[in-house]
Coordinates of C-alpha atoms and ligand atoms in Angstrom, one line a residue:
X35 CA 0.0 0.0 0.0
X36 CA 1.9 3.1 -1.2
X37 CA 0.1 6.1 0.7
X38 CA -3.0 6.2 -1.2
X39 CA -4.0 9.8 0.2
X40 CA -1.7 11.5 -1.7
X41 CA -4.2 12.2 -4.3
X42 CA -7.3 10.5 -2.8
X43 CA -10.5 12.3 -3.6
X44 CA -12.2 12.2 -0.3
X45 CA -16.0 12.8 0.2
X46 CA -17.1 14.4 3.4
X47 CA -20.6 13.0 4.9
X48 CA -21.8 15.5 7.5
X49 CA -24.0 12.4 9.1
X50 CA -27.0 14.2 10.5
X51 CA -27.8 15.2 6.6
X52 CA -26.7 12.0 4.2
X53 CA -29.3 9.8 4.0
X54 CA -32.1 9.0 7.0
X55 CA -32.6 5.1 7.1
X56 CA -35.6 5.1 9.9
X57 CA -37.8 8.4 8.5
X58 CA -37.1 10.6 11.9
X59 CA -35.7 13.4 9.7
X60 CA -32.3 12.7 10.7
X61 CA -29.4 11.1 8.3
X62 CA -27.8 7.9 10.3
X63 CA -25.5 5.5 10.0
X64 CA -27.6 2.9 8.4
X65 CA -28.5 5.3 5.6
X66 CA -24.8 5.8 4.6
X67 CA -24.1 1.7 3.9
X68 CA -27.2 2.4 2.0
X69 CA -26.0 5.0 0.0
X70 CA -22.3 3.6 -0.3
X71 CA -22.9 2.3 -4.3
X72 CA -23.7 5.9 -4.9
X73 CA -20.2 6.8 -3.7
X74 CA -18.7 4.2 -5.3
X75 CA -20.2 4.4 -8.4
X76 CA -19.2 8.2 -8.2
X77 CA -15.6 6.7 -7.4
X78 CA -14.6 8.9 -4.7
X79 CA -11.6 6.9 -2.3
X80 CA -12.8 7.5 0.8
X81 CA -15.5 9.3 3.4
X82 CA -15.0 11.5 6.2
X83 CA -18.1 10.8 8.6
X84 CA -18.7 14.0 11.1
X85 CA -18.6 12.9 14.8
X86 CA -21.8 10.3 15.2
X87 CA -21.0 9.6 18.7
X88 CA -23.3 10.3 21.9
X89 CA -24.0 13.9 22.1
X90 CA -26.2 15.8 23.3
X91 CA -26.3 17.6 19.9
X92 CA -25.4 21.4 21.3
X93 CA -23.2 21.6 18.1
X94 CA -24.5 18.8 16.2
X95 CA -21.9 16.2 17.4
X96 CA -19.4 18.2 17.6
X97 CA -19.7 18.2 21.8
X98 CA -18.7 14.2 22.6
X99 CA -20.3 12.8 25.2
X100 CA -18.7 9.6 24.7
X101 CA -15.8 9.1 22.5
X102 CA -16.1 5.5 22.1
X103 CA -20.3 5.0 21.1
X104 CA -22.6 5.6 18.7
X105 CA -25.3 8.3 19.1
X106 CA -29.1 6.4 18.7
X107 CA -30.3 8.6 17.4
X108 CA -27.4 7.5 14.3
X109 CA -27.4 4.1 15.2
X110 CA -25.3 1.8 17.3
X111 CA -21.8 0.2 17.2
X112 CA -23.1 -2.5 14.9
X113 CA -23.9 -0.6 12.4
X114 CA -20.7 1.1 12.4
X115 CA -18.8 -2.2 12.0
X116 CA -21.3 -2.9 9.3
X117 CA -20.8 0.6 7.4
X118 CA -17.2 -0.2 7.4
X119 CA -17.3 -3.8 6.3
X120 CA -19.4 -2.4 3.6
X121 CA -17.1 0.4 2.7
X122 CA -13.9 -1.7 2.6
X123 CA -16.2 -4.3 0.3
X124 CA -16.3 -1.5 -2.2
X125 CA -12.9 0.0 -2.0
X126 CA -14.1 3.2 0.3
X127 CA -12.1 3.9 2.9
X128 CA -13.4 5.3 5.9
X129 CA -12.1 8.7 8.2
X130 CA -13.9 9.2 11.3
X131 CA -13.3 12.8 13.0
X132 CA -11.8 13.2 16.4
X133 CA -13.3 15.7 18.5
X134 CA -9.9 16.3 21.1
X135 CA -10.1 20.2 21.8
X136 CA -12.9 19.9 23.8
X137 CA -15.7 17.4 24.6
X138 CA -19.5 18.2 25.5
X139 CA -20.0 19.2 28.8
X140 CA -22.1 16.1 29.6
X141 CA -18.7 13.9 29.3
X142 CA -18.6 12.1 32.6
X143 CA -15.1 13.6 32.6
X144 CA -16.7 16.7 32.9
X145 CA -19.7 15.9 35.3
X146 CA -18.1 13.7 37.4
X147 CA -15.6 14.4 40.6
X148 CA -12.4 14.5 38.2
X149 CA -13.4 17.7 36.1
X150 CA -10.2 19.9 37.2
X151 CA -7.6 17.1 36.3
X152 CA -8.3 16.7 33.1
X153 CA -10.2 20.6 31.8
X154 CA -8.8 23.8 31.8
X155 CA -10.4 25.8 34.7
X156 CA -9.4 28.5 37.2
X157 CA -10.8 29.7 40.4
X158 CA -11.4 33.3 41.8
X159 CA -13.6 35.9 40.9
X160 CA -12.3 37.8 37.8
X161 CA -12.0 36.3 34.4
X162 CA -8.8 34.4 34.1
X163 CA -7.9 36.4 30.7
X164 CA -9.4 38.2 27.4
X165 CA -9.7 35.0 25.4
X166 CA -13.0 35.7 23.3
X167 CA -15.0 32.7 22.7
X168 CA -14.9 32.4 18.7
X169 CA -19.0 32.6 18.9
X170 CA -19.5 36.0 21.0
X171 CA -18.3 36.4 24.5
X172 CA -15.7 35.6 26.6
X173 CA -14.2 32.0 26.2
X174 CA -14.9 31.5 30.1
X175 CA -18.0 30.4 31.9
X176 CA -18.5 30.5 35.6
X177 CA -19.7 27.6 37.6
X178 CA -21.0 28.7 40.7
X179 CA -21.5 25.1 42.3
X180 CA -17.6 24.0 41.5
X181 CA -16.7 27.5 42.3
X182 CA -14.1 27.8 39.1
X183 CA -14.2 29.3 35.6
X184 CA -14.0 26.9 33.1
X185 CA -12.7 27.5 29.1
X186 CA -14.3 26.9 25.8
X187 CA -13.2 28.1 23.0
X188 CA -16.4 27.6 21.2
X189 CA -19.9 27.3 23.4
X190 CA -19.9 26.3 27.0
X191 CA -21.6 23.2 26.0
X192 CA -17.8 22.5 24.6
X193 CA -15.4 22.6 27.8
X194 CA -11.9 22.6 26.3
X195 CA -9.9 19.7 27.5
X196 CA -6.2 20.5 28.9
X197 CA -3.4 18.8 26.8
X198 CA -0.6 19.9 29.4
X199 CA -2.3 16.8 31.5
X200 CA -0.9 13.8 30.4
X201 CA -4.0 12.1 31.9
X202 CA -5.4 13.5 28.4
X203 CA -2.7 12.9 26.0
X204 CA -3.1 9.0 27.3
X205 CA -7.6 8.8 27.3
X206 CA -7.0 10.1 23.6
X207 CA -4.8 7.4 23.0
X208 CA -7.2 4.9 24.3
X209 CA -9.8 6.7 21.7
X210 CA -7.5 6.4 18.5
X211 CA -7.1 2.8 19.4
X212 CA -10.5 1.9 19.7
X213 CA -11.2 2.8 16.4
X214 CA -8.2 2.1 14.4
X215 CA -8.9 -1.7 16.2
X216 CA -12.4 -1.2 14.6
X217 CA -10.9 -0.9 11.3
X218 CA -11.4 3.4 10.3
X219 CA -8.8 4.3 7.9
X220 CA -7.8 7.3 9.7
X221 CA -9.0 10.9 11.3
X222 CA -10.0 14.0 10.8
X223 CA -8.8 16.1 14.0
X224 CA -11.3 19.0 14.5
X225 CA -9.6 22.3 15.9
X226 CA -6.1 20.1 15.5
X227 CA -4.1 23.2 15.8
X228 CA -6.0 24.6 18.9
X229 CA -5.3 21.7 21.1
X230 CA -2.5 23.2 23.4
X231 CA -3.1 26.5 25.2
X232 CA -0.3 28.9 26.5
X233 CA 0.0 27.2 30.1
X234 CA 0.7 30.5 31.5
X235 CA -2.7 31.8 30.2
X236 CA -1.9 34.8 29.5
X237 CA -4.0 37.7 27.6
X238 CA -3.9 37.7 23.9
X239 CA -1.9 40.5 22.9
X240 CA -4.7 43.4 21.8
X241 CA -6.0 44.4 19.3
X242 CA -7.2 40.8 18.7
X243 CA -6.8 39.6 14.8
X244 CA -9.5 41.2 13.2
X245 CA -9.3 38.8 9.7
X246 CA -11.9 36.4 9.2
X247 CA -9.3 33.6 10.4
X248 CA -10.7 33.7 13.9
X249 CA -7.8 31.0 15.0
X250 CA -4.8 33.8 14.3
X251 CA -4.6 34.0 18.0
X252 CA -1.2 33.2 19.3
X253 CA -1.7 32.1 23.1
X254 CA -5.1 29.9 23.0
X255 CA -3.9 28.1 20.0
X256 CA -1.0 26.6 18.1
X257 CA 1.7 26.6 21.0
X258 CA 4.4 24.4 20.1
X259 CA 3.7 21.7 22.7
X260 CA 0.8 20.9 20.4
X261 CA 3.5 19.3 18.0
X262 CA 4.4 16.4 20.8
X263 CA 0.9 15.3 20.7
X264 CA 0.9 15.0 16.8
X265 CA 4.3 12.7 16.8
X266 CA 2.9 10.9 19.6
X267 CA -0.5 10.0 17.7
X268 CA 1.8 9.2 14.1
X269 CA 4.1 7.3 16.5
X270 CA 0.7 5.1 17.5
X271 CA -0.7 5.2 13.8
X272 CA 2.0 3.8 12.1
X273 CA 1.9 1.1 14.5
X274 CA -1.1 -0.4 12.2
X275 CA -1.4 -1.5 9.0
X276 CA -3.3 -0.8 5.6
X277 CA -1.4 2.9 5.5
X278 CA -3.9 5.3 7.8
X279 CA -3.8 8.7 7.9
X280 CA -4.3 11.6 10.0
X281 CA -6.4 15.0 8.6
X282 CA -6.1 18.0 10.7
X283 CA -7.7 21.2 10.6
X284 CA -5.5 23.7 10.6
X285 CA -6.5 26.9 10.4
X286 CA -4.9 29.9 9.4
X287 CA -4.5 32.8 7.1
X288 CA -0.6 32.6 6.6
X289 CA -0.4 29.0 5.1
X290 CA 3.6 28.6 6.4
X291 CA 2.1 28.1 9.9
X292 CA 0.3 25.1 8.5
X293 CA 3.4 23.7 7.0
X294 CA 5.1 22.8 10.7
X295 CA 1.9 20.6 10.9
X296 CA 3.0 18.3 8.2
X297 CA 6.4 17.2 9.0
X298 CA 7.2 13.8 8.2
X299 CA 6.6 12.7 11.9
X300 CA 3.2 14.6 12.5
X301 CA 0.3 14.9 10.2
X302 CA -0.1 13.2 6.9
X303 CA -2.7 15.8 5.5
X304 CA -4.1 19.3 6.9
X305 CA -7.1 20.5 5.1
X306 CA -5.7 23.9 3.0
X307 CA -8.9 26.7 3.3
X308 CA -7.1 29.5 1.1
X309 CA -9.5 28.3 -1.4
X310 CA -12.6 28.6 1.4
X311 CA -12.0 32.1 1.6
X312 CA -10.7 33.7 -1.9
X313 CA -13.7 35.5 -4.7
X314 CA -14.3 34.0 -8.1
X315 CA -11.2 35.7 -9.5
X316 CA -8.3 34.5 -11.7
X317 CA -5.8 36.5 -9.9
X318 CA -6.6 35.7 -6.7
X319 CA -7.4 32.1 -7.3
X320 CA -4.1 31.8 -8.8
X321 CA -2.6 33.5 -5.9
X322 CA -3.6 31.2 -3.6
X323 CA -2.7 27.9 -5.5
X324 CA 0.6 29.5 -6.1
X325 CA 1.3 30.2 -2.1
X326 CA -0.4 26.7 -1.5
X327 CA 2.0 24.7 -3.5
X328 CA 4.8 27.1 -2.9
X329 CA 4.7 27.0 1.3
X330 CA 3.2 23.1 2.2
X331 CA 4.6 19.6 1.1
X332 CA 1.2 18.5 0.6
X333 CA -1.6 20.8 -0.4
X334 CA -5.3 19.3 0.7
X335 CA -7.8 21.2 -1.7
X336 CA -11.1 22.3 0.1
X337 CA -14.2 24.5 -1.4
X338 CA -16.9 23.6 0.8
X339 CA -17.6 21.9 3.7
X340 CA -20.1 21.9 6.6
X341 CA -19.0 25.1 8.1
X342 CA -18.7 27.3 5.0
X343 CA -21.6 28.8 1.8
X344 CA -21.6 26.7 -0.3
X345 CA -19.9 27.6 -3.7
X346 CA -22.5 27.9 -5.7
X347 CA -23.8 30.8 -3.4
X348 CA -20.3 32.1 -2.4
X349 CA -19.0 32.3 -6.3
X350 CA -22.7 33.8 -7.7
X351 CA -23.8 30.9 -9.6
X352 CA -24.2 27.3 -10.8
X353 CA -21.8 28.7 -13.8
X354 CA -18.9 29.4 -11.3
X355 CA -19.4 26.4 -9.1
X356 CA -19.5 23.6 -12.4
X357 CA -16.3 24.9 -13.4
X358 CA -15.0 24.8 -9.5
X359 CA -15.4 21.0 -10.2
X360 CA -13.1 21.2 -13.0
X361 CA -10.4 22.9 -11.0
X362 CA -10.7 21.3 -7.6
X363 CA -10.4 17.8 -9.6
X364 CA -7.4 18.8 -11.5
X365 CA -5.0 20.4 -8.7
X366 CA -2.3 18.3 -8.0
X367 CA -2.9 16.0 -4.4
X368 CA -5.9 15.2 -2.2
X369 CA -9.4 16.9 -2.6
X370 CA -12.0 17.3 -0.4
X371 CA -15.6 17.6 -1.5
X372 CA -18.6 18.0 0.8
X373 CA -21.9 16.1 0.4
X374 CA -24.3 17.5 -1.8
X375 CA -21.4 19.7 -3.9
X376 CA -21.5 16.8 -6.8
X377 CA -25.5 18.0 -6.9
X378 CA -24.6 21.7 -7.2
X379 CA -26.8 22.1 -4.3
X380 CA -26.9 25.9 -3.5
X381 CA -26.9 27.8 0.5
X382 CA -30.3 27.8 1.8
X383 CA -31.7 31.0 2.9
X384 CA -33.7 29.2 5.9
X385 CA -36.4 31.3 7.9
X386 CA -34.5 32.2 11.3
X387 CA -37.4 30.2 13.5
X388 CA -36.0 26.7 12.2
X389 CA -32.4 28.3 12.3
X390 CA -30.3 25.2 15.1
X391 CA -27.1 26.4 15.0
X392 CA -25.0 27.7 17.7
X393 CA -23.8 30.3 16.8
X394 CA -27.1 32.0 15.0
X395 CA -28.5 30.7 18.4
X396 CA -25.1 32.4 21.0
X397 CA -25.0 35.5 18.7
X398 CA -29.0 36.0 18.6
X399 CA -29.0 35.9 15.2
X400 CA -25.9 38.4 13.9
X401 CA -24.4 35.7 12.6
X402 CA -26.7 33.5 10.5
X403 CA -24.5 30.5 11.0
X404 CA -23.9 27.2 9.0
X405 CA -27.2 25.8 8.8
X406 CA -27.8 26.6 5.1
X407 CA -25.1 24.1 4.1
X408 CA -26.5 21.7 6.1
X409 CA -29.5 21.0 4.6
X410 CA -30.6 17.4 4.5
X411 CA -29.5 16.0 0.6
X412 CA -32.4 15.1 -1.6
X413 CA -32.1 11.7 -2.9
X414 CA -35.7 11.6 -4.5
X415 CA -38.1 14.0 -6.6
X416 CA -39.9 13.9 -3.8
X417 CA -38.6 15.6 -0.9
X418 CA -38.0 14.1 2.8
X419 CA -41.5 16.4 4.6
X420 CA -39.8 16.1 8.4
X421 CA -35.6 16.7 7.5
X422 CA -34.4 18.3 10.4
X423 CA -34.0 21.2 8.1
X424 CA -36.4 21.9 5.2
X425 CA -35.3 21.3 2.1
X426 CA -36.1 24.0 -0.3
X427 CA -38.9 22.8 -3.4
X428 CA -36.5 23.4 -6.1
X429 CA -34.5 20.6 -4.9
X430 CA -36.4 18.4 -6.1
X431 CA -34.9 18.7 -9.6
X432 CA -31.5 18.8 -7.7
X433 CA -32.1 15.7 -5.9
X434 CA -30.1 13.0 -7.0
X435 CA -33.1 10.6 -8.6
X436 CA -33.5 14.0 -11.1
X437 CA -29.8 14.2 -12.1
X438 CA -28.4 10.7 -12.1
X439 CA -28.3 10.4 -15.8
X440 CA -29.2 13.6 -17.0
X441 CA -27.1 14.5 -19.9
X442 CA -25.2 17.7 -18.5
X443 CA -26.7 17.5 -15.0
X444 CA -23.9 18.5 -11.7
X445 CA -24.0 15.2 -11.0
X446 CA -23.0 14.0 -14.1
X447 CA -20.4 16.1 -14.7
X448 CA -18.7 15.2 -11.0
X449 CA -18.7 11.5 -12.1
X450 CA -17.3 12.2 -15.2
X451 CA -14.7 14.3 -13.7
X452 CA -13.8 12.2 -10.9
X453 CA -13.5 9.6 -13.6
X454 CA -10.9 11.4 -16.2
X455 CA -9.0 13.0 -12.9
X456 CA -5.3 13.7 -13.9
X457 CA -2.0 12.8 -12.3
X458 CA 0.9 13.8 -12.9
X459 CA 2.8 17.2 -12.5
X460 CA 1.9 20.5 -12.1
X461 CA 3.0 23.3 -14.1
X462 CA 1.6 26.9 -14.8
X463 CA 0.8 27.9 -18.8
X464 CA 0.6 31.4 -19.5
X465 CA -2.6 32.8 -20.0
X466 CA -4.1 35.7 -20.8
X467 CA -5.7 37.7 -18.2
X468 CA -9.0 36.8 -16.5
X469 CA -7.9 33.1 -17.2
X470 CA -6.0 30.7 -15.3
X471 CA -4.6 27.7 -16.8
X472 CA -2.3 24.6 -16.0
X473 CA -0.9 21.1 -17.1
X474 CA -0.7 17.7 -15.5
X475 CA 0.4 14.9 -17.6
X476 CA -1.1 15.2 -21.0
X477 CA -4.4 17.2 -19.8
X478 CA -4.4 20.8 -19.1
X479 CA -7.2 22.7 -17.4
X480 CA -8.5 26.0 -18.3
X481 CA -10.7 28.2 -16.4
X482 CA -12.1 31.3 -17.7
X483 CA -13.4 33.7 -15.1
X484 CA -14.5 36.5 -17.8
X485 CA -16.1 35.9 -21.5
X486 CA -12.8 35.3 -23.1
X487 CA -11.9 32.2 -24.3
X488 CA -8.8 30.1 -25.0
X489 CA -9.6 26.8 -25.8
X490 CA -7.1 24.9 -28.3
X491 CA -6.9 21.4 -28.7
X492 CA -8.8 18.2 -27.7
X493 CA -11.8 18.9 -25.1
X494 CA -12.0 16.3 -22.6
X495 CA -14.9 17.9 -20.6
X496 CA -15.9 20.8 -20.5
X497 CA -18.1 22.5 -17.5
X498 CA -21.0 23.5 -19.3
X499 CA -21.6 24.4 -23.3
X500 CA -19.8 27.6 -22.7
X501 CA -16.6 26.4 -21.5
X502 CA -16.3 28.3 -18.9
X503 CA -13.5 25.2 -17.8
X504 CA -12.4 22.7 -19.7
X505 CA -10.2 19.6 -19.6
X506 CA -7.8 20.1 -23.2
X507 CA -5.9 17.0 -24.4
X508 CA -2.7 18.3 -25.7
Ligands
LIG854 C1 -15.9 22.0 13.2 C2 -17.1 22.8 13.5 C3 -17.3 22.8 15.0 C4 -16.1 23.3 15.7 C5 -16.1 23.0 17.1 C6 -14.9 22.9 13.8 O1 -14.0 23.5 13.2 O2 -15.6 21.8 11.8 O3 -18.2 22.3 12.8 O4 -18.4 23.6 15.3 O5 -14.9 22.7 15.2 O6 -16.0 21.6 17.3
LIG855 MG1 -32.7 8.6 10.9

């Protein structure tokens, strides 16, 4: 097995909004072995399954109540072993994420008598520091019965675990074994750069980072002690076979503090967001490719996933997002996509009252939040009456029933292009300007951003009838 994530196409399954096996309105893990021919057939290499373990659902699984179950209300351990059985069958591997920066509040570790060995908390009456929480307020909650403040660098539902203990470095341990014994292929560590705070505690030097890169904090986050635990985890890792691999996100504006991430002892992949937050612009597009491949060893491509608008919103049209496909399938190494991109499925402008996320809930509605990408995927014309969130009527026509087939449809063009993906390497052509353009192996890809076009030679696939990307054969 010769590290098979190098250029892996993975597919991300946010679990809550896949496919609902038992009609409750909520995606489970039954659902996904029933939709695993879909993937295959779409030929992606592996899935990346959103937390499904016990939680009381405060951020949707993201606040563990148990690191080693299987939330009901998704199913139960069986069905995990039998979704991964069924995956391997078919040649899908399988990612689970690992939720280690914090875990729910309802985590006997954090109810129970042991709370201050293993969380970050501090007694006395003032706030221990200005760490903001990254949803609106301070990053400290008071409890009056314990008598401490306690952190969370995301809602207090989330208490943030303390990796100076090595009581915590060794329970994770026990987690990553559990499932690697159960057969996942690897993890995606949430907040993997966050783990670590500045012992100390200090203040964050003011004015906070004002960029939309919340995590450019430099005392909650990214302390180099964080590093120990990621050559601990690859030392336990490469204990097993079959080539796993570890996925961390890593957030951050300036791309060379990702790179320490990825040394040969650490992290395999870290998920690279320039491409999350740049316009539909040639320039800056090429930019941030350019940077990407310049500053990492391994750039992991991402447009969309459960926390961002979806691309067909965020680059003004089904146009931009077809021909997204085209270049997110062409860069050179892994790619992520996120369920329901293949079907072009566009942000859903939900009415506020069914609105369930955090933060639209801890910000009282300034922030709208990620619910809009979350939208339960329509599999049939006829659309699922109770998903947790409604699905809008157009879908219908986006639902995968309507497209599978359809000469031209999203869906089509995803399988095609997951099916003529190039290898090979990368190189820059020159191009004229609104228009970005590169080779690998005997395929180059062309995007065009304005009305221009340069098309010459042999198209593979094109976006749409305009071209606005193409695959050329040279
Ligand atoms: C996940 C989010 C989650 C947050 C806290 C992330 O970055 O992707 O969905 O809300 O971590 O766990
Ligand atoms: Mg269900």
């Amino acid at each position: 097995m010769s590290e098979w994530w190098r250029d892996a196409v993975f597919y991300q399954v946010y679990v809550r909004s896949f496919a609902d096996s038992d009609g409750d309105g909520v995606g489970d893990l039954p659902g996904i072995t029933a939709k695993l021919d879909y993937l295959r057939e779409l030929a992606v290499d592996a899935i990346w399954l959103t937390p499904f373990y016990p939680s009381p659902q405060a951020d949707h699984g993201y606040d563990v109540a148990d690191y080693v179950g299987v939330e009901p209300l998704f199913g139960t351990l069986d069905d995990f072993d039998e979704l991964i059985a069924s995956a391997h069958a078919r040649d899908i591997r399988v990612v689970v994420d690992i939720v280690p920066n914090h875990s729910s509040s309802q985590h006997p570790w954090f109810t129970g008598p042991d709370r201050e060995r293993r969380y970050v908390t501090v007694g006395g009456d003032d706030l221990p520091n200005n760490w903001p929480s990254n949803w609106g307020g301070p990053a400290w909650t008071y409890d009056d019965e314990r008598g401490h403040w306690f952190l969370h660098l995301f809602a207090p539902e989330q208490p943030d675990l303390d990796w100076n203990r090595q009581l915590v470095r060794n329970d994770f341990r026990e987690i990553l074994r559990f499932w690697l014994d159960r057969g996942v292929d690897g993890f995606r560590i949430d907040v993997a750069h966050g783990l670590v705070k500045k012992a100390s505690l200090e203040n964050e030097p003011e004015p906070f980072p004002t960029n939309r890169f919340s995590s450019d904090w430099r005392t909650a986050i990214d302390q180099p002690e964080v590093h120990d635990v990621y050559r601990d985890w690859r030392r336990l890792i490469d204990e097993y076979d079959g080539d796993r691999v570890f996925v961390g996100e890593v957030v951050f504006s300036d791309q060379r503090r990702v790179a320490p991430y990825l040394r040969t002892d650490e992290l395999h992949l870290a998920f690279n967001f320039s491409l999350v937050f740049q316009p539909w612009d040639a320039d800056a597009i090429r930019e941030s490719i350019g940077e990407s491949l310049r500053e990492l060893p391994i750039v992991t491509w991402v447009f969309e996933n459960h926390d961002v608008t979806r691309i067909v919103t965020r680059f003004g049209g089904e146009r931009q997002a077809r021909a997204a496909a085209l270049l997110l399938l062409a860069l050179p190494g892994p790619a992520f996509m996120y369920q329901g991109q293949e079907l072009g499925l566009e942000e859903v402008d939900l009415p506020d009252d069914v609105r369930q996320d955090p933060i639209f809930l801890r910000t009282e509605g300034q922030r709208k939040g990620r619910d809009g990408c979350r939208v339960p995927i329509p599999w049939t014309r006829e659309l699922q009456a109770n998903a947790w969130l409604p699905q809008p009527a157009s879908w219908s026509e986006k639902s995968v029933a309507a497209q599978t087939g359809r000469d031209g449809s999203f869906l089509e063009l995803y399988r095609a292009a997951l099916s003529l993906r190039p290898s090979g390497s990368f190189a820059w052509r020159e191009s004229q300007p609104g228009t970005l353009a590169f080779d690998r192996d005997e395929l180059t890809c062309i995007v065009h951003f304005g009305d221009e076009r340069m098309v010459d030679g042999e198209v593979v696939l094109a976006s749409d009838a305009d071209q606005t990307a193409v695959w050329v054969r040279r």
